[in-house]
mmCIF file of C-alpha atoms in Angstrom:
data_model
loop_
_atom_site.group_PDB
_atom_site.id
_atom_site.type_symbol
_atom_site.label_atom_id
_atom_site.label_comp_id
_atom_site.label_asym_id
_atom_site.label_seq_id
_atom_site.Cartn_x
_atom_site.Cartn_y
_atom_site.Cartn_z
ATOM 1 C CA MET A 1 -13.460 6.003 -3.998
ATOM 2 C CA ILE A 2 -10.293 8.082 -4.279
ATOM 3 C CA VAL A 3 -7.330 5.793 -4.949
ATOM 4 C CA ALA A 4 -3.809 6.707 -3.901
ATOM 5 C CA GLU A 5 -0.330 5.203 -3.574
ATOM 6 C CA ARG A 6 2.285 5.936 -0.962
ATOM 7 C CA LYS A 7 5.314 7.978 -1.872
ATOM 8 C CA SER A 8 8.660 6.191 -1.700
ATOM 9 C CA ILE A 9 10.523 6.236 1.613
ATOM 10 C CA PRO A 10 13.463 8.251 0.126
ATOM 11 C CA ASP A 11 10.937 10.865 -1.087
ATOM 12 C CA LEU A 12 9.319 10.998 2.352
ATOM 13 C CA VAL A 13 12.691 11.292 4.087
ATOM 14 C CA ASP A 14 13.588 14.162 1.773
ATOM 15 C CA ILE A 15 10.281 15.905 2.508
ATOM 16 C CA LEU A 16 10.610 15.453 6.293
ATOM 17 C CA LYS A 17 14.365 15.814 6.827
ATOM 18 C CA ASP A 18 14.148 19.317 8.355
ATOM 19 C CA HIS A 19 11.740 18.190 11.091
ATOM 20 C CA GLN A 20 12.095 15.978 14.138
ATOM 21 C CA LYS A 21 8.701 15.619 15.786
ATOM 22 C CA ILE A 22 6.437 14.315 13.075
ATOM 23 C CA LEU A 23 2.804 13.235 13.190
ATOM 24 C CA VAL A 24 1.924 10.580 10.618
ATOM 25 C CA LEU A 25 -1.805 11.093 10.208
ATOM 26 C CA GLY A 26 -3.973 8.506 8.480
ATOM 27 C CA CYS A 27 -7.470 8.816 7.076
ATOM 28 C CA GLY A 28 -10.173 6.215 7.703
ATOM 29 C CA THR A 29 -12.087 6.546 4.453
ATOM 30 C CA CYS A 30 -11.039 6.072 0.799
ATOM 31 C CA VAL A 31 -7.307 5.643 1.396
ATOM 32 C CA THR A 32 -7.992 3.024 4.062
ATOM 33 C CA VAL A 33 -10.029 0.986 1.580
ATOM 34 C CA CYS A 34 -7.326 1.234 -1.112
ATOM 35 C CA LEU A 35 -4.678 0.195 1.442
ATOM 36 C CA ALA A 36 -2.650 3.389 1.102
ATOM 37 C CA GLY A 37 -3.301 5.588 4.130
ATOM 38 C CA GLY A 38 -5.336 3.848 6.829
ATOM 39 C CA GLU A 39 -4.333 2.873 10.353
ATOM 40 C CA ARG A 40 -2.259 -0.099 9.197
ATOM 41 C CA GLU A 41 -0.400 1.896 6.553
ATOM 42 C CA VAL A 42 0.288 4.634 9.121
ATOM 43 C CA SER A 43 2.064 2.011 11.252
ATOM 44 C CA ILE A 44 3.959 0.522 8.315
ATOM 45 C CA ILE A 45 5.157 3.870 6.930
ATOM 46 C CA SER A 46 6.033 5.115 10.436
ATOM 47 C CA SER A 47 8.048 1.973 11.075
ATOM 48 C CA ALA A 48 9.898 2.329 7.748
ATOM 49 C CA LEU A 49 10.627 5.987 8.524
ATOM 50 C CA ARG A 50 11.990 5.071 11.976
ATOM 51 C CA ILE A 51 14.280 2.479 10.380
ATOM 52 C CA ALA A 52 15.452 5.072 7.828
ATOM 53 C CA SER A 53 15.950 7.610 10.626
ATOM 54 C CA ASN A 54 18.040 5.157 12.664
ATOM 55 C CA ILE A 55 20.236 4.349 9.670
ATOM 56 C CA LYS A 56 20.700 7.954 8.541
ATOM 57 C CA GLY A 57 20.750 9.505 12.046
ATOM 58 C CA LEU A 58 17.854 11.855 11.312
ATOM 59 C CA GLY A 59 16.417 11.804 14.823
ATOM 60 C CA PHE A 60 12.793 11.452 13.774
ATOM 61 C CA GLU A 61 10.310 11.209 16.648
ATOM 62 C CA ILE A 62 7.192 9.855 15.025
ATOM 63 C CA GLU A 63 3.689 9.828 16.455
ATOM 64 C CA GLU A 64 0.917 7.854 14.767
ATOM 65 C CA LEU A 65 -2.757 8.708 14.550
ATOM 66 C CA THR A 66 -5.645 7.928 12.213
ATOM 67 C CA ILE A 67 -8.856 9.939 12.099
ATOM 68 C CA GLU A 68 -12.160 9.088 10.469
ATOM 69 C CA ARG A 69 -11.881 11.623 7.655
ATOM 70 C CA GLN A 70 -9.248 14.245 6.874
ATOM 71 C CA CYS A 71 -11.340 16.278 4.415
ATOM 72 C CA ASP A 72 -13.807 17.386 7.078
ATOM 73 C CA ASN A 73 -13.165 19.928 9.829
ATOM 74 C CA VAL A 74 -15.385 18.061 12.272
ATOM 75 C CA PHE A 75 -13.060 15.056 12.170
ATOM 76 C CA ILE A 76 -9.845 17.082 11.869
ATOM 77 C CA GLU A 77 -10.574 18.508 15.331
ATOM 78 C CA GLU A 78 -9.914 15.047 16.797
ATOM 79 C CA ALA A 79 -6.276 15.392 15.746
ATOM 80 C CA ALA A 80 -5.810 18.909 17.166
ATOM 81 C CA ASP A 81 -3.720 17.942 20.219
ATOM 82 C CA ALA A 82 -1.458 15.607 18.250
ATOM 83 C CA ILE A 83 -0.982 18.184 15.483
ATOM 84 C CA ASN A 84 -0.124 20.904 17.997
ATOM 85 C CA ARG A 85 2.520 18.854 19.831
ATOM 86 C CA ASN A 86 4.405 17.940 16.639
ATOM 87 C CA ASP A 87 6.584 20.054 14.328
ATOM 88 C CA ALA A 88 5.038 18.778 11.126
ATOM 89 C CA VAL A 89 2.280 16.534 9.810
ATOM 90 C CA LEU A 90 2.738 13.822 7.203
ATOM 91 C CA SER A 91 -0.774 13.294 5.911
ATOM 92 C CA LEU A 92 -1.690 9.911 4.497
ATOM 93 C CA GLY A 93 -4.970 11.358 3.249
ATOM 94 C CA CYS A 94 -5.708 12.224 -0.364
ATOM 95 C CA GLY A 95 -4.830 15.645 -1.770
ATOM 96 C CA ALA A 96 -8.094 17.046 -0.397
ATOM 97 C CA GLY A 97 -7.210 15.816 3.089
ATOM 98 C CA VAL A 98 -3.744 17.352 2.978
ATOM 99 C CA GLN A 99 -5.174 20.718 1.929
ATOM 100 C CA ALA A 100 -7.990 20.615 4.470
ATOM 101 C CA LEU A 101 -5.398 20.109 7.218
ATOM 102 C CA ALA A 102 -3.157 22.866 5.846
ATOM 103 C CA GLU A 103 -6.075 25.310 5.730
ATOM 104 C CA ARG A 104 -7.168 24.428 9.259
ATOM 105 C CA TYR A 105 -3.649 24.638 10.753
ATOM 106 C CA ALA A 106 -2.226 27.659 8.947
ATOM 107 C CA LYS A 107 1.122 27.694 10.811
ATOM 108 C CA LYS A 108 1.824 23.970 10.749
ATOM 109 C CA PRO A 109 3.682 22.350 7.844
ATOM 110 C CA VAL A 110 1.504 19.617 6.348
ATOM 111 C CA TYR A 111 3.066 17.296 3.788
ATOM 112 C CA PRO A 112 1.574 14.649 1.491
ATOM 113 C CA GLY A 113 2.603 11.071 2.155
ATOM 114 C CA LEU A 114 0.626 9.742 -0.797
ATOM 115 C CA ASN A 115 0.286 10.398 -4.488
ATOM 116 C CA THR A 116 -3.448 10.748 -5.106
ATOM 117 C CA SER A 117 -4.055 8.853 -8.321
ATOM 118 C CA PHE A 118 -7.675 8.596 -9.451
ATOM 119 C CA ILE A 119 -11.326 7.852 -8.696
ATOM 120 C CA GLY A 120 -11.742 4.118 -9.082
ATOM 121 C CA ILE A 121 -12.791 0.788 -7.681
ATOM 122 C CA LEU A 122 -11.216 -2.443 -6.514
ATOM 123 C CA GLU A 123 -11.264 -4.747 -9.553
ATOM 124 C CA ASP A 124 -9.583 -7.748 -7.961
ATOM 125 C CA ARG A 125 -7.463 -8.451 -4.885
ATOM 126 C CA GLY A 126 -4.727 -5.813 -4.960
ATOM 127 C CA ILE A 127 -5.880 -4.249 -8.238
ATOM 128 C CA TRP A 128 -7.566 -0.853 -8.389
ATOM 129 C CA ALA A 129 -8.677 0.693 -11.684
ATOM 130 C CA GLU A 130 -9.790 4.170 -12.667
ATOM 131 C CA LYS A 131 -13.487 4.493 -13.482
ATOM 132 C CA CYS A 132 -14.310 8.201 -13.298
ATOM 133 C CA ALA A 133 -12.439 11.269 -14.512
ATOM 134 C CA ALA A 134 -14.767 13.679 -12.648
ATOM 135 C CA CYS A 135 -15.411 15.487 -15.935
ATOM 136 C CA GLY A 136 -18.393 17.289 -14.432
ATOM 137 C CA ALA A 137 -20.829 16.343 -17.234
ATOM 138 C CA CYS A 138 -21.590 12.645 -16.899
ATOM 139 C CA VAL A 139 -22.462 10.766 -20.093
ATOM 140 C CA LEU A 140 -22.657 7.264 -18.618
ATOM 141 C CA HIS A 141 -26.346 6.930 -19.557
ATOM 142 C CA GLN A 142 -25.407 6.969 -23.246
ATOM 143 C CA TYR A 143 -22.794 4.224 -22.975
ATOM 144 C CA GLY A 144 -24.399 1.518 -20.875
ATOM 145 C CA GLY A 145 -22.669 2.687 -17.705
ATOM 146 C CA ILE A 146 -19.147 2.368 -19.133
ATOM 147 C CA CYS A 147 -17.274 5.649 -19.328
ATOM 148 C CA PRO A 148 -15.440 6.312 -22.602
ATOM 149 C CA VAL A 149 -13.978 9.510 -21.146
ATOM 150 C CA THR A 150 -12.105 7.563 -18.469
ATOM 151 C CA ARG A 151 -11.738 4.060 -19.832
ATOM 152 C CA CYS A 152 -11.005 4.773 -23.507
ATOM 153 C CA ALA A 153 -7.404 5.966 -23.817
ATOM 154 C CA LYS A 154 -8.427 8.235 -26.696
ATOM 155 C CA GLN A 155 -11.688 9.392 -25.084
ATOM 156 C CA MET A 156 -13.619 8.394 -28.203
ATOM 157 C CA LEU A 157 -17.317 9.286 -27.885
ATOM 158 C CA ASN A 158 -18.628 7.990 -31.228
ATOM 159 C CA GLY A 159 -17.331 4.472 -31.516
ATOM 160 C CA PRO A 160 -14.033 2.641 -31.282
ATOM 161 C CA CYS A 161 -10.811 3.940 -32.780
ATOM 162 C CA GLY A 162 -10.200 0.739 -34.725
ATOM 163 C CA GLY A 163 -6.847 0.100 -33.153
ATOM 164 C CA SER A 164 -7.881 -2.451 -30.563
ATOM 165 C CA ARG A 165 -6.466 -5.968 -30.825
ATOM 166 C CA GLU A 166 -8.944 -8.695 -29.945
ATOM 167 C CA ASP A 167 -10.614 -7.036 -26.968
ATOM 168 C CA ARG A 168 -7.521 -5.146 -25.787
ATOM 169 C CA CYS A 169 -6.812 -1.416 -25.909
ATOM 170 C CA GLU A 170 -3.959 -0.587 -28.298
ATOM 171 C CA VAL A 171 -2.613 2.076 -25.936
ATOM 172 C CA ARG A 172 -2.788 -0.105 -22.801
ATOM 173 C CA PRO A 173 -2.850 -3.774 -23.873
ATOM 174 C CA ASP A 174 -3.321 -4.777 -20.217
ATOM 175 C CA ARG A 175 -6.749 -3.082 -20.267
ATOM 176 C CA PRO A 176 -9.897 -4.063 -22.194
ATOM 177 C CA CYS A 177 -11.075 -1.830 -25.037
ATOM 178 C CA ALA A 178 -13.793 0.385 -23.489
ATOM 179 C CA TRP A 179 -15.776 0.337 -26.721
ATOM 180 C CA GLN A 180 -15.807 -3.446 -26.776
ATOM 181 C CA LEU A 181 -17.257 -3.314 -23.275
ATOM 182 C CA ILE A 182 -19.747 -0.613 -24.250
ATOM 183 C CA TYR A 183 -20.965 -2.664 -27.251
ATOM 184 C CA HIS A 184 -21.504 -5.822 -25.191
ATOM 185 C CA ARG A 185 -23.148 -3.933 -22.358
ATOM 186 C CA LEU A 186 -25.569 -2.071 -24.650
ATOM 187 C CA LYS A 187 -26.376 -5.367 -26.373
ATOM 188 C CA ASP A 188 -27.064 -7.054 -23.007
ATOM 189 C CA ILE A 189 -29.481 -4.330 -21.923
ATOM 190 C CA GLY A 190 -31.195 -4.050 -25.323
ATOM 191 C CA GLN A 191 -29.934 -0.548 -26.102
ATOM 192 C CA LEU A 192 -27.690 -1.143 -29.128
ATOM 193 C CA GLY A 193 -29.730 1.553 -30.893
ATOM 194 C CA ARG A 194 -27.821 4.137 -28.869
ATOM 195 C CA LEU A 195 -24.800 3.446 -31.058
ATOM 196 C CA THR A 196 -26.604 4.965 -34.046
ATOM 197 C CA GLN A 197 -26.957 8.290 -32.251
ATOM 198 C CA ILE A 198 -24.110 10.710 -32.936
ATOM 199 C CA ALA A 199 -22.740 12.278 -29.770
ATOM 200 C CA PRO A 200 -22.101 15.999 -30.284
ATOM 201 C CA PRO A 201 -18.757 17.467 -29.136
ATOM 202 C CA LYS A 202 -18.625 17.118 -25.380
ATOM 203 C CA ASN A 203 -18.817 20.205 -23.211
ATOM 204 C CA TRP A 204 -15.541 20.064 -21.317
ATOM 205 C CA GLU A 205 -16.157 23.315 -19.453
ATOM 206 C CA PRO A 206 -17.427 21.622 -16.269
ATOM 207 C CA GLY A 207 -14.157 19.678 -16.229
ATOM 208 C CA HIS A 208 -10.885 20.796 -14.751
ATOM 209 C CA GLY A 209 -9.944 22.925 -17.765
ATOM 210 C CA GLY A 210 -11.984 25.771 -16.292
ATOM 211 C CA GLY A 211 -9.859 25.992 -13.145
ATOM 212 C CA CYS A 212 -10.705 24.990 -9.592
ATOM 213 C CA ARG A 213 -14.311 23.848 -9.426
ATOM 214 C CA VAL A 214 -16.740 24.916 -6.720
ATOM 215 C CA ILE A 215 -20.304 23.750 -6.125
ATOM 216 C CA VAL A 216 -22.583 26.126 -4.257
ATOM 217 C CA ARG A 217 -25.843 24.875 -2.723
ATOM 218 C CA GLU A 218 -27.723 27.967 -1.582
ATOM 219 C CA ASP A 219 -30.362 25.840 0.178
ATOM 220 C CA HIS A 220 -27.630 24.666 2.574
ATOM 221 C CA ARG A 221 -26.143 28.075 3.244
ATOM 222 C CA ILE A 222 -28.725 29.516 5.618
ATOM 223 C CA MET B 1 29.478 -5.918 11.536
ATOM 224 C CA THR B 2 32.033 -8.710 11.136
ATOM 225 C CA ASN B 3 32.360 -9.873 14.748
ATOM 226 C CA LYS B 4 29.368 -8.258 16.369
ATOM 227 C CA PRO B 5 26.739 -10.749 17.606
ATOM 228 C CA LEU B 6 23.740 -10.594 15.320
ATOM 229 C CA LYS B 7 20.156 -10.109 16.394
ATOM 230 C CA ILE B 8 17.941 -12.487 14.456
ATOM 231 C CA VAL B 9 14.185 -12.789 14.830
ATOM 232 C CA LEU B 10 12.738 -16.059 13.606
ATOM 233 C CA PHE B 11 9.031 -16.214 12.824
ATOM 234 C CA TYR B 12 7.824 -19.729 12.159
ATOM 235 C CA CYS B 13 4.636 -21.557 11.313
ATOM 236 C CA ALA B 14 3.743 -23.830 14.216
ATOM 237 C CA ASN B 15 2.549 -26.435 11.692
ATOM 238 C CA ALA B 16 5.950 -26.505 10.023
ATOM 239 C CA LEU B 17 8.276 -26.740 13.001
ATOM 240 C CA ASP B 18 8.527 -28.364 16.389
ATOM 241 C CA ALA B 19 8.765 -25.314 18.617
ATOM 242 C CA ALA B 20 10.537 -27.063 21.495
ATOM 243 C CA ALA B 21 13.203 -28.582 19.233
ATOM 244 C CA LEU B 22 13.706 -25.266 17.502
ATOM 245 C CA ARG B 23 14.129 -23.333 20.755
ATOM 246 C CA LYS B 24 16.550 -25.964 22.054
ATOM 247 C CA SER B 25 18.648 -25.956 18.895
ATOM 248 C CA ALA B 26 18.414 -22.182 18.467
ATOM 249 C CA GLY B 27 19.811 -21.836 21.961
ATOM 250 C CA GLU B 28 22.945 -23.626 20.851
ATOM 251 C CA THR B 29 23.955 -21.258 18.083
ATOM 252 C CA GLY B 30 26.706 -19.402 19.886
ATOM 253 C CA GLU B 31 26.652 -15.732 20.818
ATOM 254 C CA ASP B 32 24.069 -14.575 18.340
ATOM 255 C CA ASP B 33 20.747 -13.500 19.733
ATOM 256 C CA ILE B 34 17.927 -15.490 18.110
ATOM 257 C CA LYS B 35 14.386 -14.717 19.166
ATOM 258 C CA THR B 36 11.659 -17.100 18.044
ATOM 259 C CA VAL B 37 8.059 -16.101 17.402
ATOM 260 C CA SER B 38 5.477 -18.817 16.814
ATOM 261 C CA LEU B 39 2.641 -18.223 14.354
ATOM 262 C CA PRO B 40 -0.494 -20.367 13.933
ATOM 263 C CA CYS B 41 0.193 -20.137 10.181
ATOM 264 C CA SER B 42 2.882 -18.190 8.322
ATOM 265 C CA GLY B 43 0.000 -16.323 6.637
ATOM 266 C CA LYS B 44 -0.638 -14.676 10.015
ATOM 267 C CA VAL B 45 2.507 -12.631 9.576
ATOM 268 C CA ASN B 46 2.021 -9.119 8.237
ATOM 269 C CA LEU B 47 4.362 -6.353 7.147
ATOM 270 C CA LEU B 48 4.212 -4.667 10.510
ATOM 271 C CA TYR B 49 5.331 -7.762 12.484
ATOM 272 C CA LEU B 50 8.417 -8.003 10.300
ATOM 273 C CA LEU B 51 9.158 -4.275 10.186
ATOM 274 C CA LYS B 52 8.811 -3.925 13.966
ATOM 275 C CA ALA B 53 11.525 -6.548 14.390
ATOM 276 C CA PHE B 54 13.888 -4.429 12.289
ATOM 277 C CA GLU B 55 12.756 -1.225 13.975
ATOM 278 C CA LYS B 56 13.699 -2.763 17.342
ATOM 279 C CA GLY B 57 17.185 -3.577 16.110
ATOM 280 C CA ALA B 58 17.094 -6.939 14.343
ATOM 281 C CA ASP B 59 19.889 -7.460 11.820
ATOM 282 C CA GLY B 60 17.898 -10.120 10.040
ATOM 283 C CA VAL B 61 14.472 -11.732 10.097
ATOM 284 C CA VAL B 62 13.775 -15.327 9.108
ATOM 285 C CA LEU B 63 10.335 -16.581 8.217
ATOM 286 C CA VAL B 64 9.900 -20.363 8.205
ATOM 287 C CA THR B 65 6.863 -21.584 6.293
ATOM 288 C CA CYS B 66 5.424 -24.877 5.159
ATOM 289 C CA HIS B 67 6.458 -26.098 1.726
ATOM 290 C CA HIS B 68 4.404 -24.730 -1.173
ATOM 291 C CA GLY B 69 1.294 -26.869 -1.499
ATOM 292 C CA ASP B 70 1.491 -28.093 2.099
ATOM 293 C CA CYS B 71 -0.116 -25.135 3.899
ATOM 294 C CA LYS B 72 -2.882 -26.266 6.241
ATOM 295 C CA PHE B 73 -4.732 -23.060 5.364
ATOM 296 C CA ILE B 74 -4.147 -23.505 1.599
ATOM 297 C CA GLU B 75 -2.413 -20.227 0.786
ATOM 298 C CA GLY B 76 -0.936 -18.928 4.053
ATOM 299 C CA ASN B 77 2.645 -19.595 2.934
ATOM 300 C CA LEU B 78 1.990 -17.843 -0.393
ATOM 301 C CA ARG B 79 0.730 -14.759 1.434
ATOM 302 C CA ALA B 80 3.749 -14.927 3.748
ATOM 303 C CA GLN B 81 6.119 -15.010 0.783
ATOM 304 C CA LYS B 82 4.523 -11.930 -0.808
ATOM 305 C CA ARG B 83 4.763 -10.070 2.490
ATOM 306 C CA ALA B 84 8.388 -11.058 3.031
ATOM 307 C CA GLU B 85 9.186 -9.750 -0.458
ATOM 308 C CA ALA B 86 7.355 -6.495 0.289
ATOM 309 C CA VAL B 87 9.346 -6.022 3.490
ATOM 310 C CA ASP B 88 12.616 -6.732 1.687
ATOM 311 C CA ALA B 89 11.736 -3.988 -0.832
ATOM 312 C CA LEU B 90 10.684 -1.590 1.930
ATOM 313 C CA LEU B 91 13.955 -2.149 3.809
ATOM 314 C CA ASP B 92 15.812 -1.383 0.597
ATOM 315 C CA GLU B 93 13.870 1.886 0.310
ATOM 316 C CA SER B 94 14.618 2.669 3.953
ATOM 317 C CA GLY B 95 18.367 2.458 3.358
ATOM 318 C CA MET B 96 19.031 -0.930 4.980
ATOM 319 C CA GLY B 97 19.470 -2.686 1.646
ATOM 320 C CA ARG B 98 18.127 -6.006 0.462
ATOM 321 C CA GLY B 99 18.970 -9.388 1.908
ATOM 322 C CA HIS B 100 18.000 -8.907 5.568
ATOM 323 C CA MET B 101 14.744 -10.816 5.169
ATOM 324 C CA ARG B 102 14.962 -14.546 4.519
ATOM 325 C CA MET B 103 12.159 -17.009 3.901
ATOM 326 C CA ILE B 104 12.835 -20.716 4.434
ATOM 327 C CA GLN B 105 10.393 -23.372 3.290
ATOM 328 C CA LYS B 106 10.159 -26.430 5.489
ATOM 329 C CA ASN B 107 9.855 -29.723 3.682
ATOM 330 C CA THR B 108 10.284 -33.361 4.622
ATOM 331 C CA GLU B 109 14.021 -33.263 3.952
ATOM 332 C CA ASN B 110 14.986 -30.267 5.995
ATOM 333 C CA GLY B 111 14.442 -30.734 9.689
ATOM 334 C CA VAL B 112 15.268 -28.274 12.434
ATOM 335 C CA LYS B 113 19.010 -28.777 11.997
ATOM 336 C CA GLN B 114 18.826 -28.047 8.267
ATOM 337 C CA ILE B 115 16.836 -24.910 8.930
ATOM 338 C CA LEU B 116 19.370 -23.764 11.497
ATOM 339 C CA LYS B 117 22.101 -24.405 8.935
ATOM 340 C CA GLU B 118 20.262 -22.167 6.480
ATOM 341 C CA ILE B 119 20.036 -19.528 9.201
ATOM 342 C CA GLU B 120 23.801 -19.793 9.685
ATOM 343 C CA ASN B 121 24.283 -19.181 5.949
ATOM 344 C CA PHE B 122 21.919 -16.230 6.193
ATOM 345 C CA LYS B 123 23.951 -14.774 9.073
ATOM 346 C CA THR B 124 27.156 -15.181 7.080
ATOM 347 C CA GLU B 125 25.575 -13.260 4.194
ATOM 348 C CA ILE B 126 24.454 -10.485 6.538
ATOM 349 C CA ARG B 127 27.962 -10.238 8.013
ATOM 350 C CA LYS B 128 29.424 -9.948 4.513
ATOM 351 C CA GLY B 129 26.987 -7.073 3.921
#
């Protein structure tokens, strides 16, 4: 899922200070699961903004709404009335949700309420970790399902850097060394032989370095 | 805020306090407005309960929990403490400042009167700003 964190209340106040009627719009998918932008977070952030407005005399009038998915026009339609009766929208969706709203409502200011962080999973209660860099050319099959592009700080593709201490990454000691994990995983599934194969330089072109990426499926365009 | 009556909302775990005694004693605390909200466990409280109290004009919120290790639901008071800390931080971000959220642990020594005394201290701190 896409993992995000809310912006600070002072940042949000600064973003919204020129508006009065504000719709705080949540998204019911990824950001709900990562506890950043679902129905509950919409209420919490709205309440904090009302408190800030009362203290600073900003006169915010805040409406709350959460739709199933902000990155899809079909679901965005459900928010049409609420969007139209407010001066601005504070989206608690990911960056894709914010932009989908802005494209759909060309004359309505739409602002991000979250910082979209990464594609990851819930590791433990209250802990989310990045697992995929969306590099566009997945190599997980070579590394026992553990991504060295995302989880190795140095993106090493042909073995560990040698700097790890015990099983910890030298760049982020709070994280395990990805290559330690890869070794144990390949051993567990009987594929240690993969470590003798030299990985050629990775093709980074499908990644973000080539600009905004678009996927076209002609079979769905009729 | 020196002489203005304070609005205090007191959330309490029903396993930690005798509600009737608390309401009776809370009613004898002078001009300040103290609202009491009973919870089946302090772990029932969430950020929104606490924030809504401030949004509706509370000057301070008190959360009375069981003593650590005594929670009937094992970790309800631990969850409550984390949430109270989160609200304190959020109020700071919102411009209200820290110190408007107070958690009081009930133990065998501190009865209702002791808790009310701690609330009085809390109110004094709020008045000092």
